[in-house]
């Protein structure tokens, strides 16, 4: 676009945005999964007044993030994968883990570290009560991309 003026909030979303559902319905459900643009399984979740969107299958081994609990670690909200308890920040898709400085020290001192962005996070837009997702088109491979192929889509997921 040649214009730098932001569009009014009532304007239709950009063509790359994909309708997910009514905000009221998503809030009620808490979690919604959807195949977006025929190519990407996305989890949209509502937590503490915020909507978040990310790849549906966990970057570690394809776990069902839609069944994960949301908890805060080191002041950051994470979804905890139900399969092996990996922690993924909702805002950035970073993998968090607890590191030990000195394994011989007593008591053991641990602190949270980031493995970097592992889960692809997508952008949410709300227009007049409708929720849209814009797929994150960052060209760099993100580990959760592994589980976005037909192969994983056709496998029935265990809870
Ligand atoms: Fe998610 Fe292993 S598949 S933690």
Tab-separated table of N, CA and C and ligand atoms in Angstrom:
chain	number	residue	atom	x	y	z
A	1	UNK	N	0.839	-1.197	0.000
A	1	UNK	CA	0.000	0.000	0.000
A	1	UNK	C	0.875	1.249	0.000
A	2	UNK	N	0.415	2.306	-0.705
A	2	UNK	CA	1.190	3.534	-0.763
A	2	UNK	C	0.803	4.472	0.374
A	3	UNK	N	-0.285	4.188	1.050
A	3	UNK	CA	-0.757	5.070	2.113
A	3	UNK	C	-0.191	4.648	3.464
A	4	UNK	N	0.199	5.622	4.262
A	4	UNK	CA	0.716	5.299	5.591
A	4	UNK	C	-0.338	5.538	6.663
A	5	UNK	N	-1.524	5.990	6.233
A	5	UNK	CA	-2.584	6.243	7.204
A	5	UNK	C	-3.198	4.919	7.647
A	6	UNK	N	-3.255	4.692	8.963
A	6	UNK	CA	-3.876	3.436	9.385
A	6	UNK	C	-5.358	3.419	9.017
A	7	UNK	N	-5.866	2.295	8.590
A	7	UNK	CA	-7.277	2.254	8.209
A	7	UNK	C	-8.164	2.381	9.438
A	8	UNK	N	-9.378	2.906	9.268
A	8	UNK	CA	-10.295	2.954	10.407
A	8	UNK	C	-10.605	1.541	10.872
A	9	UNK	N	-10.967	1.405	12.127
A	9	UNK	CA	-11.124	0.070	12.694
A	9	UNK	C	-12.257	-0.708	12.046
A	10	UNK	N	-13.154	-0.024	11.344
A	10	UNK	CA	-14.273	-0.734	10.740
A	10	UNK	C	-13.944	-1.250	9.340
A	11	UNK	N	-12.758	-0.933	8.837
A	11	UNK	CA	-12.417	-1.385	7.486
A	11	UNK	C	-12.165	-2.891	7.502
A	12	UNK	N	-12.386	-3.546	6.366
A	12	UNK	CA	-12.179	-4.994	6.348
A	12	UNK	C	-10.713	-5.325	6.554
A	13	UNK	N	-10.424	-6.487	7.130
A	13	UNK	CA	-9.029	-6.842	7.363
A	13	UNK	C	-8.292	-7.049	6.053
A	14	UNK	N	-6.980	-7.009	6.129
A	14	UNK	CA	-6.151	-7.214	4.943
A	14	UNK	C	-6.451	-8.593	4.354
A	15	UNK	N	-6.210	-8.747	3.040
A	15	UNK	CA	-6.539	-10.012	2.391
A	15	UNK	C	-5.819	-11.212	2.997
A	16	UNK	N	-4.712	-10.962	3.656
A	16	UNK	CA	-3.978	-12.083	4.236
A	16	UNK	C	-4.550	-12.529	5.574
A	17	UNK	N	-5.583	-11.817	6.038
A	17	UNK	CA	-6.216	-12.207	7.298
A	17	UNK	C	-7.290	-13.257	7.032
A	18	UNK	N	-7.412	-14.174	7.956
A	18	UNK	CA	-8.371	-15.259	7.783
A	18	UNK	C	-9.324	-15.288	8.961
A	19	UNK	N	-10.598	-15.359	8.636
A	19	UNK	CA	-11.636	-15.335	9.668
A	19	UNK	C	-11.577	-16.605	10.511
A	20	UNK	N	-11.573	-16.436	11.819
A	20	UNK	CA	-11.541	-17.580	12.724
A	20	UNK	C	-12.905	-17.804	13.364
A	21	UNK	N	-13.502	-16.718	13.807
A	21	UNK	CA	-14.809	-16.850	14.434
A	21	UNK	C	-15.187	-15.569	15.141
A	22	UNK	N	-16.353	-15.605	15.761
A	22	UNK	CA	-16.802	-14.469	16.561
A	22	UNK	C	-16.031	-14.465	17.880
A	23	UNK	N	-15.628	-13.280	18.286
A	23	UNK	CA	-14.866	-13.206	19.535
A	23	UNK	C	-15.646	-13.815	20.700
A	24	UNK	N	-16.933	-13.522	20.782
A	24	UNK	CA	-17.748	-14.055	21.879
A	24	UNK	C	-17.670	-15.577	21.942
A	25	UNK	N	-17.725	-16.204	20.776
A	25	UNK	CA	-17.691	-17.673	20.733
A	25	UNK	C	-16.323	-18.206	21.158
A	26	UNK	N	-15.266	-17.508	20.738
A	26	UNK	CA	-13.915	-17.954	21.097
A	26	UNK	C	-13.690	-17.780	22.595
A	27	UNK	N	-14.165	-16.668	23.122
A	27	UNK	CA	-14.027	-16.421	24.570
A	27	UNK	C	-14.756	-17.517	25.343
A	28	UNK	N	-15.949	-17.859	24.869
A	28	UNK	CA	-16.743	-18.892	25.532
A	28	UNK	C	-16.028	-20.249	25.474
A	29	UNK	N	-15.506	-20.572	24.307
A	29	UNK	CA	-14.848	-21.869	24.119
A	29	UNK	C	-13.479	-21.898	24.802
A	30	UNK	N	-12.836	-20.739	24.883
A	30	UNK	CA	-11.485	-20.679	25.443
A	30	UNK	C	-10.409	-21.040	24.433
A	31	UNK	N	-10.673	-22.069	23.647
A	31	UNK	CA	-9.706	-22.535	22.634
A	31	UNK	C	-10.450	-22.912	21.369
A	32	UNK	N	-9.856	-22.573	20.259
A	32	UNK	CA	-10.416	-22.945	18.964
A	32	UNK	C	-9.250	-23.371	18.080
A	33	UNK	N	-9.408	-24.470	17.355
A	33	UNK	CA	-8.380	-24.825	16.380
A	33	UNK	C	-8.994	-24.739	14.993
A	34	UNK	N	-8.158	-24.326	14.038
A	34	UNK	CA	-8.690	-24.142	12.685
A	34	UNK	C	-7.580	-24.324	11.665
A	35	UNK	N	-7.944	-24.953	10.562
A	35	UNK	CA	-7.030	-25.031	9.420
A	35	UNK	C	-7.148	-23.706	8.674
A	36	UNK	N	-6.074	-22.927	8.675
A	36	UNK	CA	-6.114	-21.583	8.109
A	36	UNK	C	-5.502	-21.593	6.714
A	37	UNK	N	-6.223	-21.009	5.777
A	37	UNK	CA	-5.738	-20.871	4.400
A	37	UNK	C	-5.440	-22.239	3.769
A	38	UNK	N	-6.079	-23.261	4.278
A	38	UNK	CA	-5.899	-24.607	3.738
A	38	UNK	C	-4.528	-25.193	3.976
A	39	UNK	N	-3.712	-24.536	4.831
A	39	UNK	CA	-2.320	-24.991	4.921
A	39	UNK	C	-1.740	-24.984	6.318
A	40	UNK	N	-2.458	-24.447	7.281
A	40	UNK	CA	-1.808	-24.284	8.582
A	40	UNK	C	-2.802	-24.548	9.698
A	41	UNK	N	-2.495	-25.465	10.588
A	41	UNK	CA	-3.358	-25.714	11.743
A	41	UNK	C	-2.969	-24.754	12.846
A	42	UNK	N	-3.925	-23.914	13.217
A	42	UNK	CA	-3.645	-22.840	14.165
A	42	UNK	C	-4.533	-23.003	15.393
A	43	UNK	N	-3.934	-22.760	16.534
A	43	UNK	CA	-4.669	-22.724	17.792
A	43	UNK	C	-4.883	-21.261	18.166
A	44	UNK	N	-6.140	-20.906	18.404
A	44	UNK	CA	-6.452	-19.568	18.915
A	44	UNK	C	-6.982	-19.762	20.325
A	45	UNK	N	-6.398	-19.039	21.262
A	45	UNK	CA	-6.876	-19.198	22.634
A	45	UNK	C	-7.088	-17.839	23.292
A	46	UNK	N	-7.974	-17.885	24.257
A	46	UNK	CA	-8.312	-16.680	25.011
A	46	UNK	C	-7.876	-16.887	26.443
A	47	UNK	N	-7.095	-15.935	26.951
A	47	UNK	CA	-6.624	-16.057	28.329
A	47	UNK	C	-6.454	-14.674	28.938
A	48	UNK	N	-7.059	-14.465	30.083
A	48	UNK	CA	-6.946	-13.198	30.810
A	48	UNK	C	-7.151	-11.985	29.910
A	49	UNK	N	-8.222	-12.023	29.137
A	49	UNK	CA	-8.589	-10.867	28.330
A	49	UNK	C	-7.838	-10.722	27.027
A	50	UNK	N	-6.964	-11.687	26.727
A	50	UNK	CA	-6.150	-11.574	25.513
A	50	UNK	C	-6.371	-12.779	24.607
A	51	UNK	N	-6.353	-12.517	23.309
A	51	UNK	CA	-6.374	-13.603	22.325
A	51	UNK	C	-4.958	-13.852	21.828
A	52	UNK	N	-4.639	-15.105	21.643
A	52	UNK	CA	-3.325	-15.487	21.126
A	52	UNK	C	-3.521	-16.515	20.025
A	53	UNK	N	-2.588	-16.542	19.070
A	53	UNK	CA	-2.647	-17.556	18.012
A	53	UNK	C	-1.265	-18.132	17.789
A	54	UNK	N	-1.212	-19.439	17.584
A	54	UNK	CA	0.076	-20.104	17.355
A	54	UNK	C	-0.160	-21.396	16.587
A	55	UNK	N	0.927	-21.951	16.062
A	55	UNK	CA	0.828	-23.272	15.462
A	55	UNK	C	0.231	-24.229	16.483
A	56	UNK	N	-0.606	-25.135	15.983
A	56	UNK	CA	-1.368	-25.976	16.899
A	56	UNK	C	-0.527	-27.084	17.529
A	57	UNK	N	0.451	-27.603	16.786
A	57	UNK	CA	1.226	-28.742	17.307
A	57	UNK	C	2.565	-28.285	17.869
A	58	UNK	N	2.886	-28.798	19.033
A	58	UNK	CA	4.090	-28.421	19.773
A	58	UNK	C	5.356	-28.699	18.964
A	59	UNK	N	6.284	-27.775	19.028
A	59	UNK	CA	7.530	-27.880	18.260
A	59	UNK	C	8.383	-29.080	18.661
A	60	UNK	N	8.179	-29.590	19.870
A	60	UNK	CA	9.030	-30.684	20.336
A	60	UNK	C	8.736	-31.992	19.603
A	61	UNK	N	7.444	-32.362	19.597
A	61	UNK	CA	7.133	-33.653	19.002
A	61	UNK	C	5.709	-33.690	18.473
A	62	UNK	N	5.140	-32.507	18.248
A	62	UNK	CA	3.809	-32.443	17.656
A	62	UNK	C	2.667	-32.566	18.655
A	63	UNK	N	2.933	-32.312	19.931
A	63	UNK	CA	1.909	-32.420	20.983
A	63	UNK	C	0.730	-31.478	20.754
A	64	UNK	N	-0.385	-31.861	21.374
A	64	UNK	CA	-1.652	-31.152	21.178
A	64	UNK	C	-1.747	-29.953	22.128
A	65	UNK	N	-1.236	-28.829	21.674
A	65	UNK	CA	-1.201	-27.653	22.553
A	65	UNK	C	-2.590	-27.186	22.975
A	66	UNK	N	-3.605	-27.531	22.184
A	66	UNK	CA	-4.959	-27.086	22.559
A	66	UNK	C	-5.412	-27.694	23.878
A	67	UNK	N	-4.702	-28.727	24.349
A	67	UNK	CA	-5.043	-29.333	25.639
A	67	UNK	C	-4.069	-28.924	26.741
A	68	UNK	N	-3.216	-27.957	26.457
A	68	UNK	CA	-2.206	-27.551	27.439
A	68	UNK	C	-2.742	-26.535	28.435
A	69	UNK	N	-2.183	-26.583	29.644
A	69	UNK	CA	-2.523	-25.571	30.646
A	69	UNK	C	-1.728	-24.302	30.383
A	70	UNK	N	-2.256	-23.185	30.867
A	70	UNK	CA	-1.526	-21.928	30.772
A	70	UNK	C	-1.036	-21.549	32.167
A	71	UNK	N	0.252	-21.326	32.267
A	71	UNK	CA	0.861	-20.969	33.547
A	71	UNK	C	1.907	-19.895	33.316
A	72	UNK	N	2.227	-19.192	34.424
A	72	UNK	CA	3.241	-18.151	34.325
A	72	UNK	C	4.567	-18.698	34.841
A	73	UNK	N	5.627	-18.503	34.063
A	73	UNK	CA	6.972	-18.874	34.491
A	73	UNK	C	7.856	-17.655	34.317
A	74	UNK	N	8.542	-17.292	35.378
A	74	UNK	CA	9.440	-16.143	35.300
A	74	UNK	C	8.704	-14.909	34.787
A	75	UNK	N	7.447	-14.768	35.187
A	75	UNK	CA	6.667	-13.602	34.797
A	75	UNK	C	6.166	-13.634	33.367
A	76	UNK	N	6.293	-14.779	32.706
A	76	UNK	CA	5.840	-14.858	31.309
A	76	UNK	C	4.783	-15.949	31.175
A	77	UNK	N	3.690	-15.596	30.506
A	77	UNK	CA	2.618	-16.569	30.312
A	77	UNK	C	3.043	-17.598	29.277
A	78	UNK	N	2.853	-18.865	29.640
A	78	UNK	CA	3.253	-19.965	28.763
A	78	UNK	C	2.123	-20.959	28.625
A	79	UNK	N	2.094	-21.634	27.482
A	79	UNK	CA	1.275	-22.829	27.371
A	79	UNK	C	2.200	-23.998	27.671
A	80	UNK	N	1.697	-24.931	28.477
A	80	UNK	CA	2.496	-26.097	28.854
A	80	UNK	C	1.988	-27.281	28.040
A	81	UNK	N	2.833	-27.816	27.180
A	81	UNK	CA	2.411	-28.919	26.321
A	81	UNK	C	2.038	-30.125	27.182
A	82	UNK	N	0.878	-30.718	26.911
A	82	UNK	CA	0.446	-31.844	27.744
A	82	UNK	C	1.296	-33.103	27.528
A	83	UNK	N	2.067	-33.174	26.460
A	83	UNK	CA	2.797	-34.414	26.184
A	83	UNK	C	4.063	-34.545	27.037
A	84	UNK	N	4.944	-33.557	27.024
A	84	UNK	CA	6.190	-33.659	27.810
A	84	UNK	C	6.463	-32.386	28.604
A	85	UNK	N	5.431	-31.570	28.754
A	85	UNK	CA	5.475	-30.397	29.647
A	85	UNK	C	6.433	-29.283	29.204
A	86	UNK	N	6.752	-29.243	27.931
A	86	UNK	CA	7.540	-28.101	27.453
A	86	UNK	C	6.727	-26.823	27.638
A	87	UNK	N	7.439	-25.734	27.926
A	87	UNK	CA	6.782	-24.459	28.179
A	87	UNK	C	7.065	-23.507	27.035
A	88	UNK	N	6.003	-22.916	26.500
A	88	UNK	CA	6.127	-22.051	25.317
A	88	UNK	C	5.461	-20.715	25.626
A	89	UNK	N	6.185	-19.618	25.477
A	89	UNK	CA	5.574	-18.317	25.799
A	89	UNK	C	4.484	-17.988	24.774
A	90	UNK	N	3.374	-17.464	25.290
A	90	UNK	CA	2.248	-17.152	24.417
A	90	UNK	C	2.576	-16.002	23.480
A	91	UNK	N	3.338	-15.049	23.965
A	91	UNK	CA	3.562	-13.832	23.185
A	91	UNK	C	4.576	-14.034	22.061
A	92	UNK	N	5.642	-14.824	22.334
A	92	UNK	CA	6.723	-14.926	21.344
A	92	UNK	C	6.946	-16.324	20.803
A	93	UNK	N	6.401	-17.342	21.461
A	93	UNK	CA	6.668	-18.716	21.029
A	93	UNK	C	8.031	-19.223	21.465
A	94	UNK	N	8.596	-18.614	22.491
A	94	UNK	CA	9.903	-19.054	22.977
A	94	UNK	C	9.769	-20.303	23.842
A	95	UNK	N	10.732	-21.187	23.702
A	95	UNK	CA	10.796	-22.341	24.583
A	95	UNK	C	11.554	-21.950	25.840
A	96	UNK	N	10.939	-22.133	27.006
A	96	UNK	CA	11.601	-21.802	28.270
A	96	UNK	C	12.031	-23.082	28.980
A	97	UNK	N	13.159	-23.032	29.633
A	97	UNK	CA	13.595	-24.171	30.436
A	97	UNK	C	14.320	-23.669	31.672
A	98	UNK	N	14.425	-24.546	32.645
A	98	UNK	CA	15.116	-24.188	33.883
A	98	UNK	C	16.554	-24.648	33.814
A	99	UNK	N	17.458	-23.699	33.929
A	99	UNK	CA	18.885	-24.007	33.859
A	99	UNK	C	19.474	-24.035	35.267
A	100	UNK	N	20.505	-24.841	35.422
A	100	UNK	CA	21.235	-24.936	36.689
A	100	UNK	C	22.632	-24.378	36.453
A	101	UNK	N	23.035	-23.394	37.275
A	101	UNK	CA	24.357	-22.786	37.102
A	101	UNK	C	25.468	-23.776	37.441
A	102	UNK	N	25.330	-24.359	38.636
A	102	UNK	CA	26.394	-25.208	39.138
A	102	UNK	C	25.755	-26.464	39.730
A	103	UNK	N	25.864	-27.574	39.013
A	103	UNK	CA	25.166	-28.787	39.468
A	103	UNK	C	25.697	-29.331	40.788
A	104	UNK	N	26.865	-28.841	41.249
A	104	UNK	CA	27.408	-29.348	42.515
A	104	UNK	C	26.983	-28.489	43.707
A	105	UNK	N	26.445	-27.301	43.427
A	105	UNK	CA	26.085	-26.383	44.516
A	105	UNK	C	24.880	-26.906	45.288
A	106	UNK	N	24.870	-26.690	46.584
A	106	UNK	CA	23.714	-27.039	47.415
A	106	UNK	C	23.365	-25.829	48.257
A	107	UNK	N	22.134	-25.343	48.271
A	107	UNK	CA	21.051	-25.872	47.436
A	107	UNK	C	21.265	-25.563	45.954
A	108	UNK	N	20.654	-26.372	45.085
A	108	UNK	CA	20.744	-26.124	43.645
A	108	UNK	C	20.065	-24.808	43.320
A	109	UNK	N	20.702	-24.015	42.514
A	109	UNK	CA	20.072	-22.769	42.066
A	109	UNK	C	19.672	-22.909	40.607
A	110	UNK	N	18.386	-22.714	40.351
A	110	UNK	CA	17.921	-22.798	38.964
A	110	UNK	C	17.377	-21.445	38.547
A	111	UNK	N	17.423	-21.199	37.284
A	111	UNK	CA	16.732	-20.018	36.757
A	111	UNK	C	16.248	-20.311	35.345
A	112	UNK	N	15.305	-19.470	34.908
A	112	UNK	CA	14.670	-19.699	33.608
A	112	UNK	C	15.525	-19.145	32.493
A	113	UNK	N	15.640	-19.937	31.453
A	113	UNK	CA	16.326	-19.482	30.251
A	113	UNK	C	15.429	-19.727	29.044
A	114	UNK	N	15.751	-19.029	27.955
A	114	UNK	CA	14.993	-19.192	26.713
A	114	UNK	C	15.830	-19.949	25.696
A	115	UNK	N	15.184	-20.858	24.993
A	115	UNK	CA	15.839	-21.548	23.874
A	115	UNK	C	15.675	-20.760	22.586
A	116	UNK	N	14.993	-19.609	22.672
A	116	UNK	CA	14.680	-18.852	21.465
A	116	UNK	C	13.297	-19.244	20.939
A	117	UNK	N	12.927	-18.632	19.824
A	117	UNK	CA	11.587	-18.861	19.275
A	117	UNK	C	11.525	-20.249	18.647
A	118	UNK	N	10.599	-21.057	19.132
A	118	UNK	CA	10.454	-22.438	18.669
A	118	UNK	C	9.090	-22.703	18.051
A	119	UNK	N	8.110	-21.928	18.493
A	119	UNK	CA	6.726	-22.118	18.043
A	119	UNK	C	6.314	-20.892	17.238
A	120	UNK	N	5.731	-21.118	16.071
A	120	UNK	CA	5.340	-19.968	15.247
A	120	UNK	C	4.077	-19.335	15.817
A	121	UNK	N	4.194	-18.055	16.128
A	121	UNK	CA	3.085	-17.269	16.678
A	121	UNK	C	2.462	-16.472	15.538
A	122	UNK	N	1.148	-16.406	15.493
A	122	UNK	CA	0.459	-15.680	14.426
A	122	UNK	C	-0.246	-14.464	14.998
A	123	UNK	N	-0.608	-13.561	14.086
A	123	UNK	CA	-1.169	-12.281	14.530
A	123	UNK	C	-2.690	-12.345	14.555
A	124	UNK	N	-3.227	-11.798	15.631
A	124	UNK	CA	-4.685	-11.730	15.803
A	124	UNK	C	-5.155	-10.316	15.491
A	125	UNK	N	-6.258	-10.219	14.757
A	125	UNK	CA	-6.895	-8.921	14.545
A	125	UNK	C	-8.376	-9.062	14.874
A	126	UNK	N	-8.899	-8.067	15.568
A	126	UNK	CA	-10.339	-8.057	15.860
A	126	UNK	C	-10.978	-6.915	15.102
A	127	UNK	N	-12.039	-7.215	14.393
A	127	UNK	CA	-12.798	-6.174	13.706
A	127	UNK	C	-14.271	-6.392	14.009
A	128	UNK	N	-14.859	-5.446	14.722
A	128	UNK	CA	-16.299	-5.508	15.022
A	128	UNK	C	-16.732	-6.863	15.584
A	129	UNK	N	-15.974	-7.386	16.500
A	129	UNK	CA	-16.365	-8.638	17.140
A	129	UNK	C	-15.983	-9.886	16.370
A	130	UNK	N	-15.373	-9.706	15.196
A	130	UNK	CA	-14.878	-10.858	14.435
A	130	UNK	C	-13.375	-10.982	14.655
A	131	UNK	N	-12.917	-12.216	14.739
A	131	UNK	CA	-11.494	-12.459	14.986
A	131	UNK	C	-10.850	-13.051	13.740
A	132	UNK	N	-9.727	-12.467	13.363
A	132	UNK	CA	-8.972	-12.903	12.186
A	132	UNK	C	-7.556	-13.268	12.603
A	133	UNK	N	-6.976	-14.204	11.866
A	133	UNK	CA	-5.572	-14.536	12.059
A	133	UNK	C	-4.819	-14.197	10.780
A	134	UNK	N	-3.680	-13.538	10.954
A	134	UNK	CA	-2.753	-13.324	9.847
A	134	UNK	C	-1.567	-14.235	10.087
A	135	UNK	N	-1.321	-15.137	9.162
A	135	UNK	CA	-0.228	-16.090	9.353
A	135	UNK	C	1.105	-15.360	9.371
A	136	UNK	N	1.938	-15.781	10.281
A	136	UNK	CA	3.296	-15.246	10.408
A	136	UNK	C	4.115	-15.790	9.239
A	137	UNK	N	4.542	-14.892	8.345
A	137	UNK	CA	5.211	-15.354	7.124
A	137	UNK	C	6.731	-15.194	7.201
A	138	UNK	N	7.254	-15.118	8.415
A	138	UNK	CA	8.702	-15.055	8.596
A	138	UNK	C	9.355	-16.202	7.822
A	139	UNK	N	10.325	-15.845	6.968
A	139	UNK	CA	10.898	-16.824	6.040
A	139	UNK	C	11.797	-17.835	6.741
A	140	UNK	N	12.309	-17.468	7.889
A	140	UNK	CA	13.175	-18.396	8.614
A	140	UNK	C	12.362	-19.576	9.153
A	141	UNK	N	12.959	-20.741	9.100
A	141	UNK	CA	12.280	-21.921	9.623
A	141	UNK	C	12.147	-21.811	11.137
A	142	UNK	N	10.966	-22.150	11.630
A	142	UNK	CA	10.724	-22.219	13.071
A	142	UNK	C	10.382	-23.676	13.354
A	143	UNK	N	10.849	-24.193	14.466
A	143	UNK	CA	10.762	-25.647	14.669
A	143	UNK	C	9.359	-26.214	14.549
A	144	UNK	N	8.353	-25.433	14.964
A	144	UNK	CA	6.989	-25.966	14.897
A	144	UNK	C	6.524	-26.177	13.453
A	145	UNK	N	7.252	-25.633	12.471
A	145	UNK	CA	6.888	-25.832	11.062
A	145	UNK	C	6.890	-27.312	10.698
A	146	UNK	N	7.752	-28.067	11.371
A	146	UNK	CA	7.891	-29.505	11.103
A	146	UNK	C	6.553	-30.223	11.126
A	147	UNK	N	5.656	-29.780	12.001
A	147	UNK	CA	4.405	-30.501	12.221
A	147	UNK	C	3.244	-29.884	11.460
A	148	UNK	N	3.566	-29.129	10.418
A	148	UNK	CA	2.511	-28.507	9.609
A	148	UNK	C	2.439	-29.134	8.227
A	149	UNK	N	2.768	-30.392	8.122
A	149	UNK	CA	2.684	-31.062	6.821
A	149	UNK	C	1.450	-31.961	6.793
A	150	UNK	N	1.074	-32.392	5.595
A	150	UNK	CA	-0.080	-33.283	5.415
A	150	UNK	C	0.048	-34.513	6.303
A	151	UNK	N	1.266	-34.976	6.426
A	151	UNK	CA	1.515	-36.191	7.192
A	151	UNK	C	0.951	-36.087	8.611
A	152	UNK	N	1.195	-34.961	9.250
A	152	UNK	CA	0.720	-34.811	10.634
A	152	UNK	C	-0.751	-34.441	10.670
A	153	UNK	N	-1.200	-33.780	9.605
A	153	UNK	CA	-2.605	-33.366	9.571
A	153	UNK	C	-3.511	-34.589	9.511
A	154	UNK	N	-3.078	-35.630	8.820
A	154	UNK	CA	-3.958	-36.782	8.623
A	154	UNK	C	-3.877	-37.772	9.778
A	155	UNK	N	-2.932	-37.549	10.692
A	155	UNK	CA	-2.809	-38.447	11.848
A	155	UNK	C	-3.793	-38.010	12.916
A	156	UNK	N	-4.694	-38.898	13.344
A	156	UNK	CA	-5.596	-38.507	14.426
A	156	UNK	C	-4.785	-38.237	15.684
A	157	UNK	N	-5.079	-37.150	16.340
A	157	UNK	CA	-4.284	-36.752	17.504
A	157	UNK	C	-4.796	-37.406	18.762
A	158	UNK	N	-3.861	-37.916	19.547
A	158	UNK	CA	-4.262	-38.370	20.882
A	158	UNK	C	-4.334	-37.151	21.798
A	159	UNK	N	-5.204	-37.226	22.778
A	159	UNK	CA	-5.323	-36.117	23.722
A	159	UNK	C	-4.132	-36.162	24.613
B	1	LIG	FE1	5.189	-31.004	23.396
B	1	LIG	FE2	6.879	-32.996	23.754
B	1	LIG	S1	5.401	-32.761	22.214
B	1	LIG	S2	6.538	-31.292	24.988
